[in-house]
Amino acid sequence: AAIPQGPGSVVRIEPVSKEIQKNSSGRINVVVDSVQNLGSFEFTIGYDPSVVQISHNDSVKLGPLLGSTGRSVTPVGPVIDNKNGEVTFGAFTFGSNSAPSINKGGVLATISWSALDSGSTTISFKNIKLTHPDGSSVTNVRTINGQIRVNSCFWADIDCDGDVDIVDIQLVAGNWTTNVSDPNYDTRCDADNQ
């Protein structure tokens, strides 16, 4: 998905579409673009707990963006509710006001998902808060949800036809050197980005 242009910050799921094999795990990032002077964040994300779940608190990790300020960073949470399909996580900074401010974007958090059953779930923002170091709110924040698809095929069976053959190899070869920002990127062929 294209990142919306215009004033304000965008908080999004990256990659916007992720494929995970049943009974395995995969990661997504929560990313912010075009944020000015970020001091803290908090988000609540919803998901279908019959398709994916978050196994334990260590499955939600703080990304490097807040640490790039030079201020001290303290994570808050995560609070994981696999019964209702929600996770809440955040972090705040404190310390010298002379520390550099964040005037860019980057990874706020990384979430590792356990794939329980075949299907698809939207990874949707239910709540997002961004603040400046003085506690004032960052305004004009937009979100882009993501999606996780869980399939029951063996990871190397790219076309999911019950065997690993030349067709699977050709699918991977045809997507050689593509990445998530390419329009022809195929998550099925990216075995090491699970």
GROMACS .gro file of C-alpha atoms in nm:
model
  194
    1ALA     CA    1   0.000   0.000   0.000
    2ALA     CA    2   0.118   0.346  -0.076
    3ILE     CA    3   0.196   0.570   0.219
    4PRO     CA    4  -0.056   0.857   0.224
    5GLN     CA    5   0.098   1.194   0.152
    6GLY     CA    6   0.005   1.514   0.326
    7PRO     CA    7   0.040   1.677   0.664
    8GLY     CA    8   0.066   1.469   0.976
    9SER     CA    9   0.220   1.141   1.077
   10VAL     CA   10   0.133   0.792   0.956
   11VAL     CA   11   0.151   0.486   1.181
   12ARG     CA   12   0.140   0.165   0.981
   13ILE     CA   13   0.195  -0.209   0.980
   14GLU     CA   14   0.501  -0.322   0.781
   15PRO     CA   15   0.479  -0.526   0.574
   16VAL     CA   16   0.117  -0.439   0.501
   17SER     CA   17   0.055  -0.802   0.405
   18LYS     CA   18   0.231  -1.094   0.572
   19GLU     CA   19   0.200  -1.466   0.503
   20ILE     CA   20   0.285  -1.718   0.776
   21GLN     CA   21   0.273  -2.096   0.767
   22LYS     CA   22   0.042  -2.270   1.014
   23ASN     CA   23   0.221  -2.373   1.338
   24SER     CA   24   0.508  -2.132   1.275
   25SER     CA   25   0.571  -1.768   1.358
   26GLY     CA   26   0.625  -1.441   1.176
   27ARG     CA   27   0.706  -1.078   1.259
   28ILE     CA   28   0.556  -0.744   1.166
   29ASN     CA   29   0.675  -0.396   1.254
   30VAL     CA   30   0.473  -0.102   1.377
   31VAL     CA   31   0.627   0.193   1.194
   32VAL     CA   32   0.575   0.569   1.213
   33ASP     CA   33   0.649   0.797   0.917
   34SER     CA   34   0.708   1.172   0.922
   35VAL     CA   35   0.689   1.234   1.293
   36GLN     CA   36   0.824   1.554   1.443
   37ASN     CA   37   0.982   1.553   1.791
   38LEU     CA   38   0.838   1.222   1.920
   39GLY     CA   39   0.851   1.168   2.296
   40SER     CA   40   0.621   0.869   2.348
   41PHE     CA   41   0.374   0.635   2.181
   42GLU     CA   42   0.102   0.389   2.271
   43PHE     CA   43  -0.104   0.166   2.044
   44THR     CA   44  -0.373  -0.097   2.071
   45ILE     CA   45  -0.391  -0.343   1.785
   46GLY     CA   46  -0.674  -0.587   1.721
   47TYR     CA   47  -0.649  -0.928   1.551
   48ASP     CA   48  -0.844  -1.253   1.510
   49PRO     CA   49  -0.719  -1.482   1.791
   50SER     CA   50  -0.845  -1.794   1.613
   51VAL     CA   51  -0.590  -1.728   1.335
   52VAL     CA   52  -0.289  -1.574   1.517
   53GLN     CA   53  -0.188  -1.504   1.875
   54ILE     CA   54   0.098  -1.344   2.064
   55SER     CA   55   0.267  -1.615   2.269
   56HIS     CA   56   0.433  -1.415   2.547
   57ASN     CA   57   0.543  -1.067   2.654
   58ASP     CA   58   0.883  -1.113   2.485
   59SER     CA   59   0.697  -1.137   2.152
   60VAL     CA   60   0.647  -0.758   2.157
   61LYS     CA   61   0.976  -0.568   2.141
   62LEU     CA   62   1.056  -0.200   2.142
   63GLY     CA   63   1.193  -0.076   1.810
   64PRO     CA   64   1.499   0.150   1.777
   65LEU     CA   65   1.324   0.479   1.695
   66LEU     CA   66   1.271   0.622   2.045
   67GLY     CA   67   1.623   0.522   2.149
   68SER     CA   68   1.764   0.739   1.872
   69THR     CA   69   1.671   1.053   2.073
   70GLY     CA   70   1.950   1.002   2.327
   71ARG     CA   71   1.690   1.028   2.605
   72SER     CA   72   1.617   0.733   2.835
   73VAL     CA   73   1.341   0.505   2.705
   74THR     CA   74   1.099   0.299   2.915
   75PRO     CA   75   0.858   0.051   2.755
   76VAL     CA   76   0.506   0.016   2.896
   77GLY     CA   77   0.348  -0.325   2.852
   78PRO     CA   78   0.270  -0.520   2.652
   79VAL     CA   79  -0.079  -0.611   2.766
   80ILE     CA   80  -0.176  -0.915   2.559
   81ASP     CA   81  -0.537  -1.036   2.542
   82ASN     CA   82  -0.545  -1.342   2.317
   83LYS     CA   83  -0.904  -1.418   2.419
   84ASN     CA   84  -1.037  -1.094   2.265
   85GLY     CA   85  -0.755  -1.041   2.014
   86GLU     CA   86  -0.588  -0.723   2.138
   87VAL     CA   87  -0.241  -0.608   2.232
   88THR     CA   88  -0.150  -0.271   2.387
   89PHE     CA   89   0.209  -0.149   2.398
   90GLY     CA   90   0.391   0.181   2.435
   91ALA     CA   91   0.702   0.358   2.553
   92PHE     CA   92   0.805   0.699   2.680
   93THR     CA   93   1.127   0.899   2.696
   94PHE     CA   94   1.274   1.121   2.964
   95GLY     CA   95   1.595   1.303   3.030
   96SER     CA   96   1.784   1.601   2.900
   97ASN     CA   97   1.585   1.846   2.691
   98SER     CA   98   1.903   1.902   2.491
   99ALA     CA   99   1.881   1.549   2.349
  100PRO     CA  100   1.818   1.538   1.975
  101SER     CA  101   1.454   1.531   1.870
  102ILE     CA  102   1.307   1.277   1.632
  103ASN     CA  103   1.219   1.443   1.304
  104LYS     CA  104   1.189   1.131   1.094
  105GLY     CA  105   1.027   0.791   1.099
  106GLY     CA  106   1.118   0.441   1.203
  107VAL     CA  107   1.020   0.126   1.386
  108LEU     CA  108   0.824   0.176   1.708
  109ALA     CA  109   0.782  -0.194   1.786
  110THR     CA  110   0.817  -0.543   1.644
  111ILE     CA  111   0.552  -0.808   1.714
  112SER     CA  112   0.608  -1.182   1.670
  113TRP     CA  113   0.291  -1.375   1.588
  114SER     CA  114   0.217  -1.746   1.632
  115ALA     CA  115   0.006  -1.886   1.347
  116LEU     CA  116  -0.265  -2.112   1.487
  117ASP     CA  117  -0.496  -2.193   1.198
  118SER     CA  118  -0.539  -2.127   0.828
  119GLY     CA  119  -0.717  -1.803   0.751
  120SER     CA  120  -0.670  -1.431   0.736
  121THR     CA  121  -0.684  -1.155   0.994
  122THR     CA  122  -0.666  -0.780   0.972
  123ILE     CA  123  -0.406  -0.628   1.203
  124SER     CA  124  -0.600  -0.314   1.289
  125PHE     CA  125  -0.519  -0.010   1.496
  126LYS     CA  126  -0.788   0.041   1.759
  127ASN     CA  127  -0.605   0.322   1.934
  128ILE     CA  128  -0.290   0.521   1.867
  129LYS     CA  129  -0.135   0.800   2.075
  130LEU     CA  130   0.183   0.991   1.993
  131THR     CA  131   0.317   1.269   2.213
  132HIS     CA  132   0.600   1.519   2.210
  133PRO     CA  133   0.859   1.512   2.494
  134ASP     CA  134   0.659   1.783   2.678
  135GLY     CA  135   0.348   1.555   2.679
  136SER     CA  136   0.152   1.747   2.417
  137SER     CA  137  -0.022   1.533   2.156
  138VAL     CA  138   0.107   1.483   1.805
  139THR     CA  139  -0.186   1.584   1.585
  140ASN     CA  140  -0.307   1.462   1.245
  141VAL     CA  141  -0.204   1.100   1.304
  142ARG     CA  142  -0.332   0.854   1.043
  143THR     CA  143  -0.305   0.475   1.045
  144ILE     CA  144  -0.265   0.200   0.787
  145ASN     CA  145  -0.377  -0.145   0.897
  146GLY     CA  146  -0.212  -0.467   0.786
  147GLN     CA  147  -0.310  -0.825   0.722
  148ILE     CA  148  -0.171  -1.165   0.814
  149ARG     CA  149  -0.261  -1.471   0.609
  150VAL     CA  150  -0.195  -1.814   0.754
  151ASN     CA  151  -0.173  -2.108   0.517
  152SER     CA  152  -0.122  -2.475   0.584
  153CYS     CA  153   0.138  -2.545   0.315
  154PHE     CA  154   0.496  -2.645   0.383
  155TRP     CA  155   0.710  -2.330   0.358
  156ALA     CA  156   0.895  -2.449   0.045
  157ASP     CA  157   0.573  -2.551  -0.133
  158ILE     CA  158   0.524  -2.200  -0.270
  159ASP     CA  159   0.226  -2.283  -0.492
  160CYS     CA  160   0.067  -2.497  -0.216
  161ASP     CA  161   0.001  -2.796  -0.443
  162GLY     CA  162   0.134  -3.065  -0.206
  163ASP     CA  163   0.487  -3.102  -0.341
  164VAL     CA  164   0.811  -2.908  -0.368
  165ASP     CA  165   0.905  -2.906  -0.735
  166ILE     CA  166   1.046  -2.698  -1.019
  167VAL     CA  167   0.739  -2.471  -1.017
  168ASP     CA  168   0.818  -2.366  -0.659
  169ILE     CA  169   1.182  -2.303  -0.748
  170GLN     CA  170   1.081  -2.094  -1.050
  171LEU     CA  171   0.840  -1.887  -0.841
  172VAL     CA  172   1.128  -1.802  -0.605
  173ALA     CA  173   1.369  -1.739  -0.895
  174GLY     CA  174   1.115  -1.508  -1.059
  175ASN     CA  175   1.100  -1.300  -0.742
  176TRP     CA  176   1.476  -1.296  -0.680
  177THR     CA  177   1.596  -0.960  -0.534
  178THR     CA  178   1.245  -0.819  -0.483
  179ASN     CA  179   1.160  -0.661  -0.150
  180VAL     CA  180   0.845  -0.546   0.032
  181SER     CA  181   0.844  -0.209  -0.145
  182ASP     CA  182   0.836  -0.367  -0.493
  183PRO     CA  183   0.492  -0.390  -0.659
  184ASN     CA  184   0.555  -0.753  -0.765
  185TYR     CA  185   0.681  -0.866  -0.421
  186ASP     CA  186   0.533  -1.206  -0.328
  187THR     CA  187   0.545  -1.290   0.045
  188ARG     CA  188   0.525  -1.662  -0.035
  189CYS     CA  189   0.874  -1.644  -0.189
  190ASP     CA  190   1.036  -1.465   0.107
  191ALA     CA  191   1.112  -1.761   0.334
  192ASP     CA  192   1.358  -1.579   0.561
  193ASN     CA  193   1.120  -1.288   0.636
  194GLN     CA  194   0.879  -1.502   0.834
   0.00000   0.00000   0.00000
